[in-house]
PDB file of C-alpha atoms in Angstrom:
ATOM      1  CA  MET A   1      -4.200 -20.968 -17.320  1.00 97.00           C
ATOM      2  CA  HIS A   2      -3.467 -20.280 -20.964  1.00 97.00           C
ATOM      3  CA  VAL A   3      -5.520 -21.043 -24.039  1.00 98.00           C
ATOM      4  CA  THR A   4      -3.870 -21.372 -27.435  1.00 97.00           C
ATOM      5  CA  ASP A   5      -5.253 -22.371 -30.795  1.00 96.00           C
ATOM      6  CA  PRO A   6      -2.579 -21.817 -33.459  1.00 95.00           C
ATOM      7  CA  LYS A   7      -4.917 -22.825 -36.285  1.00 95.00           C
ATOM      8  CA  ALA A   8      -7.711 -20.405 -35.430  1.00 96.00           C
ATOM      9  CA  PHE A   9      -5.480 -17.740 -33.886  1.00 97.00           C
ATOM     10  CA  PRO A  10      -1.984 -17.651 -35.434  1.00 95.00           C
ATOM     11  CA  ILE A  11       0.816 -17.110 -32.961  1.00 95.00           C
ATOM     12  CA  SER A  12       2.983 -14.014 -32.988  1.00 95.00           C
ATOM     13  CA  PRO A  13       5.869 -13.954 -35.491  1.00 92.00           C
ATOM     14  CA  SER A  14       8.118 -12.986 -32.578  1.00 89.00           C
ATOM     15  CA  ALA A  15       7.185 -16.072 -30.494  1.00 90.00           C
ATOM     16  CA  THR A  16      10.234 -17.994 -29.306  1.00 85.00           C
ATOM     17  CA  TYR A  17       8.478 -21.362 -29.561  1.00 86.00           C
ATOM     18  CA  THR A  18       5.397 -22.918 -31.133  1.00 87.00           C
ATOM     19  CA  PRO A  19       2.856 -24.022 -28.501  1.00 91.00           C
ATOM     20  CA  HIS A  20       0.604 -27.031 -28.705  1.00 92.00           C
ATOM     21  CA  ALA A  21      -3.113 -26.356 -29.041  1.00 96.00           C
ATOM     22  CA  ALA A  22      -4.711 -25.824 -25.643  1.00 97.00           C
ATOM     23  CA  THR A  23      -8.352 -25.091 -26.328  1.00 97.00           C
ATOM     24  CA  LEU A  24     -11.224 -23.978 -24.135  1.00 97.00           C
ATOM     25  CA  PRO A  25     -12.892 -27.433 -24.009  1.00 97.00           C
ATOM     26  CA  GLN A  26      -9.584 -28.931 -22.915  1.00 97.00           C
ATOM     27  CA  ALA A  27      -9.165 -26.222 -20.297  1.00 97.00           C
ATOM     28  CA  GLN A  28     -12.653 -26.877 -18.986  1.00 97.00           C
ATOM     29  CA  ASP A  29     -11.989 -30.624 -18.819  1.00 97.00           C
ATOM     30  CA  ASN A  30      -8.816 -30.016 -16.832  1.00 96.00           C
ATOM     31  CA  ALA A  31     -10.561 -27.620 -14.437  1.00 96.00           C
ATOM     32  CA  SER A  32     -13.358 -30.123 -13.897  1.00 96.00           C
ATOM     33  CA  ARG A  33     -10.874 -32.903 -13.165  1.00 95.00           C
ATOM     34  CA  LEU A  34      -9.243 -30.729 -10.516  1.00 96.00           C
ATOM     35  CA  SER A  35     -12.592 -29.513  -9.121  1.00 95.00           C
ATOM     36  CA  LEU A  36     -11.640 -25.923  -9.935  1.00 94.00           C
ATOM     37  CA  PRO A  37     -14.751 -24.503 -11.613  1.00 90.00           C
ATOM     38  CA  ASN A  38     -13.494 -20.947 -12.179  1.00 95.00           C
ATOM     39  CA  LEU A  39     -11.164 -20.107 -15.045  1.00 97.00           C
ATOM     40  CA  VAL A  40      -8.657 -17.253 -15.224  1.00 98.00           C
ATOM     41  CA  PHE A  41      -7.217 -16.982 -18.721  1.00 98.00           C
ATOM     42  CA  VAL A  42      -3.744 -15.427 -18.829  1.00 98.00           C
ATOM     43  CA  GLN A  43      -2.308 -14.190 -22.104  1.00 98.00           C
ATOM     44  CA  PRO A  44       0.667 -16.380 -23.120  1.00 96.00           C
ATOM     45  CA  SER A  45       3.830 -14.822 -24.512  1.00 94.00           C
ATOM     46  CA  THR A  46       3.327 -16.613 -27.833  1.00 95.00           C
ATOM     47  CA  TYR A  47       0.467 -14.262 -28.732  1.00 97.00           C
ATOM     48  CA  GLY A  48       2.253 -11.041 -27.820  1.00 96.00           C
ATOM     49  CA  THR A  49      -0.304  -8.248 -27.480  1.00 97.00           C
ATOM     50  CA  ASP A  50      -2.908  -9.970 -29.672  1.00 98.00           C
ATOM     51  CA  ASN A  51      -5.470 -11.046 -27.076  1.00 98.00           C
ATOM     52  CA  ALA A  52      -8.015 -12.433 -29.562  1.00 98.00           C
ATOM     53  CA  CYS A  53      -7.701 -16.085 -28.514  1.00 98.00           C
ATOM     54  CA  LEU A  54      -8.057 -15.225 -24.827  1.00 98.00           C
ATOM     55  CA  LEU A  55     -11.044 -12.954 -25.412  1.00 98.00           C
ATOM     56  CA  ASP A  56     -12.746 -15.588 -27.542  1.00 98.00           C
ATOM     57  CA  ALA A  57     -12.449 -18.139 -24.722  1.00 98.00           C
ATOM     58  CA  LEU A  58     -13.496 -15.615 -22.081  1.00 98.00           C
ATOM     59  CA  GLY A  59     -16.594 -14.747 -24.076  1.00 98.00           C
ATOM     60  CA  ARG A  60     -17.722 -18.373 -23.978  1.00 98.00           C
ATOM     61  CA  VAL A  61     -17.534 -18.722 -20.189  1.00 97.00           C
ATOM     62  CA  PRO A  62     -20.251 -17.501 -17.785  1.00 95.00           C
ATOM     63  CA  PRO A  63     -19.159 -14.159 -16.270  1.00 93.00           C
ATOM     64  CA  ALA A  64     -19.164 -15.524 -12.731  1.00 92.00           C
ATOM     65  CA  HIS A  65     -16.727 -18.272 -13.719  1.00 95.00           C
ATOM     66  CA  GLY A  66     -14.252 -16.517 -15.997  1.00 97.00           C
ATOM     67  CA  ARG A  67     -11.726 -13.701 -15.889  1.00 98.00           C
ATOM     68  CA  GLY A  68      -8.929 -12.609 -18.205  1.00 98.00           C
ATOM     69  CA  VAL A  69      -5.439 -11.169 -17.859  1.00 98.00           C
ATOM     70  CA  VAL A  70      -4.303  -9.518 -21.080  1.00 98.00           C
ATOM     71  CA  VAL A  71      -1.055  -8.105 -22.441  1.00 98.00           C
ATOM     72  CA  PHE A  72      -0.924  -4.610 -23.907  1.00 98.00           C
ATOM     73  CA  ASP A  73       1.399  -1.721 -24.635  1.00 97.00           C
ATOM     74  CA  PRO A  74       0.647   0.995 -22.058  1.00 97.00           C
ATOM     75  CA  SER A  75       1.921   3.711 -24.379  1.00 96.00           C
ATOM     76  CA  THR A  76      -0.596   2.965 -27.142  1.00 97.00           C
ATOM     77  CA  THR A  77      -3.613   1.338 -25.472  1.00 98.00           C
ATOM     78  CA  THR A  78      -6.539   3.693 -24.932  1.00 98.00           C
ATOM     79  CA  ARG A  79      -8.791   4.029 -21.911  1.00 98.00           C
ATOM     80  CA  ALA A  80     -11.724   3.062 -24.140  1.00 98.00           C
ATOM     81  CA  GLN A  81      -9.990  -0.211 -25.052  1.00 98.00           C
ATOM     82  CA  LEU A  82      -9.317  -1.012 -21.413  1.00 98.00           C
ATOM     83  CA  GLU A  83     -12.944  -0.322 -20.510  1.00 98.00           C
ATOM     84  CA  HIS A  84     -14.096  -2.558 -23.372  1.00 98.00           C
ATOM     85  CA  TRP A  85     -11.928  -5.382 -22.039  1.00 98.00           C
ATOM     86  CA  HIS A  86     -13.197  -4.716 -18.532  1.00 98.00           C
ATOM     87  CA  ARG A  87     -16.780  -5.238 -19.670  1.00 98.00           C
ATOM     88  CA  ALA A  88     -15.667  -8.509 -21.272  1.00 98.00           C
ATOM     89  CA  GLY A  89     -14.331  -9.779 -17.937  1.00 98.00           C
ATOM     90  CA  VAL A  90     -10.683  -8.769 -18.066  1.00 98.00           C
ATOM     91  CA  ARG A  91      -9.255  -7.789 -14.696  1.00 98.00           C
ATOM     92  CA  GLY A  92      -5.520  -7.616 -15.188  1.00 98.00           C
ATOM     93  CA  VAL A  93      -2.459  -7.135 -17.340  1.00 98.00           C
ATOM     94  CA  ARG A  94       0.575  -9.400 -17.325  1.00 98.00           C
ATOM     95  CA  VAL A  95       4.197  -8.375 -17.665  1.00 97.00           C
ATOM     96  CA  ASN A  96       6.436 -11.350 -18.441  1.00 95.00           C
ATOM     97  CA  LEU A  97      10.162 -10.798 -18.292  1.00 91.00           C
ATOM     98  CA  LYS A  98      11.264 -14.231 -17.114  1.00 85.00           C
ATOM     99  CA  SER A  99      10.148 -16.769 -19.699  1.00 76.00           C
ATOM    100  CA  VAL A 100      11.068 -14.508 -22.607  1.00 71.00           C
ATOM    101  CA  GLY A 101      14.493 -13.753 -21.133  1.00 70.00           C
ATOM    102  CA  THR A 102      14.113  -9.980 -20.964  1.00 76.00           C
ATOM    103  CA  ALA A 103      16.477  -8.088 -18.671  1.00 78.00           C
ATOM    104  CA  MET A 104      15.812  -4.486 -17.681  1.00 85.00           C
ATOM    105  CA  GLU A 105      17.705  -1.991 -15.604  1.00 89.00           C
ATOM    106  CA  ARG A 106      16.003  -1.030 -12.366  1.00 90.00           C
ATOM    107  CA  GLU A 107      14.975   2.453 -13.471  1.00 91.00           C
ATOM    108  CA  ALA A 108      13.688   1.272 -16.858  1.00 92.00           C
ATOM    109  CA  LEU A 109      11.612  -1.452 -15.213  1.00 93.00           C
ATOM    110  CA  TRP A 110      10.285   1.013 -12.652  1.00 92.00           C
ATOM    111  CA  ARG A 111       9.185   3.422 -15.386  1.00 94.00           C
ATOM    112  CA  LEU A 112       7.468   0.631 -17.317  1.00 95.00           C
ATOM    113  CA  LEU A 113       5.573  -0.735 -14.331  1.00 96.00           C
ATOM    114  CA  ARG A 114       4.436   2.742 -13.323  1.00 96.00           C
ATOM    115  CA  GLN A 115       3.048   3.177 -16.851  1.00 97.00           C
ATOM    116  CA  TYR A 116       0.984   0.048 -16.386  1.00 98.00           C
ATOM    117  CA  LEU A 117      -0.262   1.181 -12.992  1.00 98.00           C
ATOM    118  CA  ALA A 118      -1.263   4.546 -14.409  1.00 98.00           C
ATOM    119  CA  ALA A 119      -3.248   2.756 -17.117  1.00 98.00           C
ATOM    120  CA  ILE A 120      -5.134   0.340 -14.877  1.00 98.00           C
ATOM    121  CA  LYS A 121      -5.730   2.315 -11.679  1.00 98.00           C
ATOM    122  CA  PRO A 122      -8.709   4.267 -13.095  1.00 98.00           C
ATOM    123  CA  LEU A 123     -10.490   0.906 -13.498  1.00 98.00           C
ATOM    124  CA  ARG A 124     -10.019   0.350  -9.739  1.00 97.00           C
ATOM    125  CA  THR A 125     -10.313  -3.467  -9.785  1.00 98.00           C
ATOM    126  CA  TRP A 126      -7.459  -4.536 -12.055  1.00 98.00           C
ATOM    127  CA  ALA A 127      -4.215  -6.297 -11.150  1.00 98.00           C
ATOM    128  CA  LEU A 128      -0.706  -5.992 -12.481  1.00 98.00           C
ATOM    129  CA  GLN A 129       0.578  -9.565 -12.783  1.00 98.00           C
ATOM    130  CA  LEU A 130       4.348 -10.036 -12.920  1.00 97.00           C
ATOM    131  CA  PHE A 131       6.364 -13.024 -14.073  1.00 96.00           C
ATOM    132  CA  VAL A 132       9.829 -11.934 -12.989  1.00 96.00           C
ATOM    133  CA  ASP A 133      12.706 -13.552 -11.167  1.00 95.00           C
ATOM    134  CA  LEU A 134      12.608 -13.425  -7.385  1.00 97.00           C
ATOM    135  CA  SER A 135      16.050 -11.806  -7.370  1.00 96.00           C
ATOM    136  CA  ILE A 136      14.679  -8.512  -8.742  1.00 95.00           C
ATOM    137  CA  MET A 137      11.839  -8.270  -6.246  1.00 96.00           C
ATOM    138  CA  ASP A 138      13.538  -5.252  -4.683  1.00 95.00           C
ATOM    139  CA  HIS A 139      12.987  -3.492  -8.029  1.00 94.00           C
ATOM    140  CA  VAL A 140       9.270  -4.266  -7.779  1.00 96.00           C
ATOM    141  CA  ALA A 141       8.699  -3.554  -4.078  1.00 96.00           C
ATOM    142  CA  PRO A 142       8.274   0.250  -4.395  1.00 94.00           C
ATOM    143  CA  LEU A 143       5.137  -0.379  -6.452  1.00 95.00           C
ATOM    144  CA  VAL A 144       3.322  -1.523  -3.344  1.00 97.00           C
ATOM    145  CA  ASP A 145       3.135   2.038  -2.039  1.00 96.00           C
ATOM    146  CA  GLU A 146       1.592   3.180  -5.323  1.00 96.00           C
ATOM    147  CA  LEU A 147      -1.330   0.746  -5.443  1.00 97.00           C
ATOM    148  CA  ASP A 148      -3.483   3.171  -3.428  1.00 95.00           C
ATOM    149  CA  GLY A 149      -6.276   0.638  -3.106  1.00 96.00           C
ATOM    150  CA  ARG A 150      -7.008   1.091  -6.814  1.00 98.00           C
ATOM    151  CA  ALA A 151      -4.871  -1.734  -8.196  1.00 98.00           C
ATOM    152  CA  LYS A 152      -3.447  -5.058  -7.053  1.00 98.00           C
ATOM    153  CA  LEU A 153      -0.098  -6.707  -7.612  1.00 98.00           C
ATOM    154  CA  VAL A 154       0.191 -10.413  -8.440  1.00 98.00           C
ATOM    155  CA  ILE A 155       3.503 -12.280  -8.392  1.00 98.00           C
ATOM    156  CA  ASP A 156       3.639 -15.441 -10.474  1.00 98.00           C
ATOM    157  CA  HIS A 157       4.793 -18.902  -9.442  1.00 98.00           C
ATOM    158  CA  LEU A 158       5.829 -18.578  -5.779  1.00 98.00           C
ATOM    159  CA  GLY A 159       8.001 -15.613  -6.725  1.00 98.00           C
ATOM    160  CA  SER A 160       9.887 -17.595  -9.410  1.00 97.00           C
ATOM    161  CA  PRO A 161      13.307 -18.103  -7.823  1.00 97.00           C
ATOM    162  CA  SER A 162      16.026 -19.261 -10.188  1.00 95.00           C
ATOM    163  CA  GLU A 163      17.284 -21.593  -7.478  1.00 95.00           C
ATOM    164  CA  VAL A 164      15.417 -22.893  -4.445  1.00 97.00           C
ATOM    165  CA  LYS A 165      17.562 -22.968  -1.314  1.00 96.00           C
ATOM    166  CA  ALA A 166      16.973 -24.808   1.940  1.00 94.00           C
ATOM    167  CA  ARG A 167      17.588 -21.587   3.863  1.00 97.00           C
ATOM    168  CA  LEU A 168      14.969 -19.304   2.384  1.00 97.00           C
ATOM    169  CA  ALA A 169      16.734 -16.123   3.452  1.00 97.00           C
ATOM    170  CA  ASP A 170      19.625 -17.089   1.164  1.00 98.00           C
ATOM    171  CA  MET A 171      17.419 -16.591  -1.894  1.00 98.00           C
ATOM    172  CA  PRO A 172      17.825 -13.021  -3.173  1.00 97.00           C
ATOM    173  CA  GLY A 173      14.471 -11.253  -3.020  1.00 98.00           C
ATOM    174  CA  TRP A 174      12.727 -13.711  -0.699  1.00 98.00           C
ATOM    175  CA  GLU A 175      12.547 -11.501   2.368  1.00 98.00           C
ATOM    176  CA  VAL A 176      11.501  -8.578   0.172  1.00 98.00           C
ATOM    177  CA  LEU A 177       8.611 -10.650  -1.170  1.00 98.00           C
ATOM    178  CA  LEU A 178       7.452 -11.552   2.340  1.00 98.00           C
ATOM    179  CA  ARG A 179       7.492  -7.884   3.336  1.00 98.00           C
ATOM    180  CA  MET A 180       5.504  -7.014   0.225  1.00 98.00           C
ATOM    181  CA  MET A 181       2.880  -9.578   1.186  1.00 97.00           C
ATOM    182  CA  SER A 182       2.068  -7.638   4.340  1.00 97.00           C
ATOM    183  CA  SER A 183       0.130  -5.286   2.045  1.00 97.00           C
ATOM    184  CA  GLU A 184      -3.437  -6.328   1.331  1.00 96.00           C
ATOM    185  CA  GLY A 185      -2.996  -5.432  -2.341  1.00 97.00           C
ATOM    186  CA  VAL A 186      -0.291  -8.048  -2.988  1.00 98.00           C
ATOM    187  CA  PHE A 187      -0.960 -11.646  -4.002  1.00 98.00           C
ATOM    188  CA  VAL A 188       1.308 -14.574  -4.894  1.00 98.00           C
ATOM    189  CA  LYS A 189       0.227 -17.401  -7.157  1.00 98.00           C
ATOM    190  CA  VAL A 190       0.920 -20.832  -5.713  1.00 98.00           C
ATOM    191  CA  SER A 191       1.635 -22.471  -9.023  1.00 98.00           C
ATOM    192  CA  ALA A 192       4.070 -24.097 -11.474  1.00 98.00           C
ATOM    193  CA  PRO A 193       6.271 -25.980  -8.980  1.00 98.00           C
ATOM    194  CA  TYR A 194       7.848 -28.017 -11.790  1.00 97.00           C
ATOM    195  CA  ARG A 195       9.489 -24.835 -13.062  1.00 96.00           C
ATOM    196  CA  MET A 196      11.567 -24.742  -9.855  1.00 96.00           C
ATOM    197  CA  SER A 197      11.719 -28.294  -8.522  1.00 97.00           C
ATOM    198  CA  LYS A 198      12.674 -31.679  -9.931  1.00 94.00           C
ATOM    199  CA  ASP A 199      11.251 -33.547  -6.938  1.00 95.00           C
ATOM    200  CA  PRO A 200       7.933 -35.212  -7.892  1.00 93.00           C
ATOM    201  CA  GLN A 201       6.707 -34.616  -4.331  1.00 94.00           C
ATOM    202  CA  TYR A 202       7.962 -30.995  -4.248  1.00 97.00           C
ATOM    203  CA  ARG A 203       9.462 -31.445  -0.800  1.00 97.00           C
ATOM    204  CA  ASP A 204      12.028 -28.735  -1.501  1.00 97.00           C
ATOM    205  CA  LEU A 205       9.179 -26.232  -1.926  1.00 98.00           C
ATOM    206  CA  GLU A 206       7.477 -26.983   1.387  1.00 98.00           C
ATOM    207  CA  GLY A 207       9.200 -24.239   3.354  1.00 97.00           C
ATOM    208  CA  MET A 208       8.538 -21.585   0.714  1.00 97.00           C
ATOM    209  CA  THR A 209       4.928 -22.546   0.280  1.00 98.00           C
ATOM    210  CA  LYS A 210       4.165 -22.728   3.990  1.00 98.00           C
ATOM    211  CA  ALA A 211       5.762 -19.325   4.536  1.00 98.00           C
ATOM    212  CA  LEU A 212       3.588 -17.809   1.822  1.00 98.00           C
ATOM    213  CA  LEU A 213       0.479 -19.547   3.162  1.00 98.00           C
ATOM    214  CA  GLY A 214       1.201 -18.042   6.564  1.00 97.00           C
ATOM    215  CA  ALA A 215       1.704 -14.510   5.320  1.00 98.00           C
ATOM    216  CA  ARG A 216      -1.107 -12.033   6.051  1.00 97.00           C
ATOM    217  CA  GLY A 217      -3.255 -14.734   7.588  1.00 97.00           C
ATOM    218  CA  GLY A 218      -3.398 -16.610   4.302  1.00 98.00           C
ATOM    219  CA  ASP A 219      -5.145 -13.741   2.509  1.00 98.00           C
ATOM    220  CA  GLY A 220      -2.470 -13.248  -0.155  1.00 98.00           C
ATOM    221  CA  VAL A 221      -2.152 -16.684  -1.782  1.00 98.00           C
ATOM    222  CA  VAL A 222      -3.999 -17.951  -4.848  1.00 98.00           C
ATOM    223  CA  PHE A 223      -3.719 -21.478  -6.207  1.00 98.00           C
ATOM    224  CA  ALA A 224      -3.327 -21.710  -9.982  1.00 98.00           C
ATOM    225  CA  SER A 225      -3.008 -24.767 -12.203  1.00 97.00           C
ATOM    226  CA  ASP A 226      -0.657 -23.169 -14.782  1.00 97.00           C
ATOM    227  CA  TRP A 227      -2.383 -25.368 -17.378  1.00 97.00           C
ATOM    228  CA  PRO A 228      -1.319 -26.427 -20.030  1.00 97.00           C
ATOM    229  CA  HIS A 229       2.087 -26.336 -18.297  1.00 96.00           C
ATOM    230  CA  THR A 230       3.850 -24.713 -21.233  1.00 92.00           C
ATOM    231  CA  ARG A 231       7.172 -26.426 -22.012  1.00 90.00           C
ATOM    232  CA  PHE A 232       6.274 -29.005 -19.356  1.00 93.00           C
ATOM    233  CA  GLU A 233       3.332 -30.530 -21.227  1.00 90.00           C
ATOM    234  CA  GLY A 234       2.020 -33.750 -19.741  1.00 90.00           C
ATOM    235  CA  VAL A 235       2.614 -32.746 -16.122  1.00 95.00           C
ATOM    236  CA  ASP A 236      -0.105 -33.847 -13.712  1.00 95.00           C
ATOM    237  CA  VAL A 237      -0.729 -30.967 -11.329  1.00 96.00           C
ATOM    238  CA  ARG A 238      -2.893 -33.001  -8.948  1.00 96.00           C
ATOM    239  CA  PRO A 239       0.054 -34.051  -6.722  1.00 96.00           C
ATOM    240  CA  TRP A 240       0.885 -30.352  -6.321  1.00 97.00           C
ATOM    241  CA  LEU A 241      -2.715 -29.561  -5.432  1.00 98.00           C
ATOM    242  CA  GLU A 242      -2.702 -32.347  -2.849  1.00 97.00           C
ATOM    243  CA  ARG A 243       0.569 -31.128  -1.346  1.00 98.00           C
ATOM    244  CA  CYS A 244      -0.841 -27.634  -1.003  1.00 98.00           C
ATOM    245  CA  MET A 245      -3.906 -29.027   0.736  1.00 98.00           C
ATOM    246  CA  GLU A 246      -1.633 -30.947   3.095  1.00 98.00           C
ATOM    247  CA  TRP A 247       0.531 -27.907   3.824  1.00 98.00           C
ATOM    248  CA  CYS A 248      -2.561 -26.014   4.938  1.00 98.00           C
ATOM    249  CA  GLY A 249      -2.291 -28.227   8.020  1.00 96.00           C
ATOM    250  CA  GLY A 250      -5.929 -29.207   8.172  1.00 96.00           C
ATOM    251  CA  ASN A 251      -6.994 -25.566   8.288  1.00 98.00           C
ATOM    252  CA  LYS A 252     -10.210 -25.630   6.239  1.00 98.00           C
ATOM    253  CA  ARG A 253     -10.493 -21.847   6.234  1.00 98.00           C
ATOM    254  CA  LEU A 254      -7.002 -21.523   4.772  1.00 98.00           C
ATOM    255  CA  GLN A 255      -7.812 -24.113   2.122  1.00 98.00           C
ATOM    256  CA  THR A 256     -10.927 -22.176   1.154  1.00 98.00           C
ATOM    257  CA  LYS A 257      -8.920 -18.967   0.872  1.00 98.00           C
ATOM    258  CA  LEU A 258      -6.216 -20.617  -1.225  1.00 98.00           C
ATOM    259  CA  PHE A 259      -8.529 -22.371  -3.643  1.00 98.00           C
ATOM    260  CA  ARG A 260     -11.504 -20.000  -3.845  1.00 97.00           C
ATOM    261  CA  ASP A 261     -11.998 -16.899  -1.737  1.00 98.00           C
ATOM    262  CA  ASN A 262      -8.726 -15.094  -2.419  1.00 98.00           C
ATOM    263  CA  ALA A 263      -9.112 -15.564  -6.158  1.00 98.00           C
ATOM    264  CA  ARG A 264     -12.618 -14.122  -6.038  1.00 97.00           C
ATOM    265  CA  ALA A 265     -11.320 -11.050  -4.195  1.00 97.00           C
ATOM    266  CA  LEU A 266      -8.332 -10.695  -6.487  1.00 98.00           C
ATOM    267  CA  TRP A 267     -10.249 -11.020  -9.740  1.00 98.00           C
ATOM    268  CA  ASP A 268     -13.310  -9.022  -8.672  1.00 97.00           C
ATOM    269  CA  VAL A 269     -15.885 -11.812  -8.663  1.00 96.00           C
ATOM    270  CA  ASP A 270     -18.996 -11.186  -6.566  1.00 86.00           C
TER     271      ASP A 270
END
């Protein structure tokens, strides 16, 4: 989820849109309504590398119920800064190319992502979270061999395909993503279906979601609300939550992994 408070924490001058306020009390109300007591705050693009709003919210949540995913420049951020954030409950860094419309050549992207891995691996429990289009997953896949058990890789929003196809293999990057998920260090967020589907019941996402739920025995999927549904404000995510429960096929252990246990492992919560 994202927290934003443009009055208390001005948005970045480079932001491509002005977000509505989405404050911590509102986030907590939403989590309570969905019976999701743990909060993972992800830095939105509208704040750039200024993580002040996120850190303020994280500091007001009990450590066992809150984690943060920040944004930083790997070429200028010091180890001391990363360790300070770690003590505050941060466990990841996000790289967002998709919603901001950034395109990078394969080699340039590879160099950038390796910089991030080099920065976070000494902390041993952090994740590199990527919001990129599914079609460039082959650019990302080599990272899996470099995690070395000292970092994790998180792929946003079911892999974020630009177009969902009935035959999953016809989506560029899909089979690469499934192969990546065979590694215990790779996770996919089961989130934001409205960014890919116009069907209120998300029937066109059933095949994708079930395939991800079945990968690695269900150990690589993490449900996320994507609140406050930026640019889709007003969406009710409960139907998506209920569909995901249904697609677990009555498997209570899988439901527990999807909604609790995998997130605790991913975000280093005892």
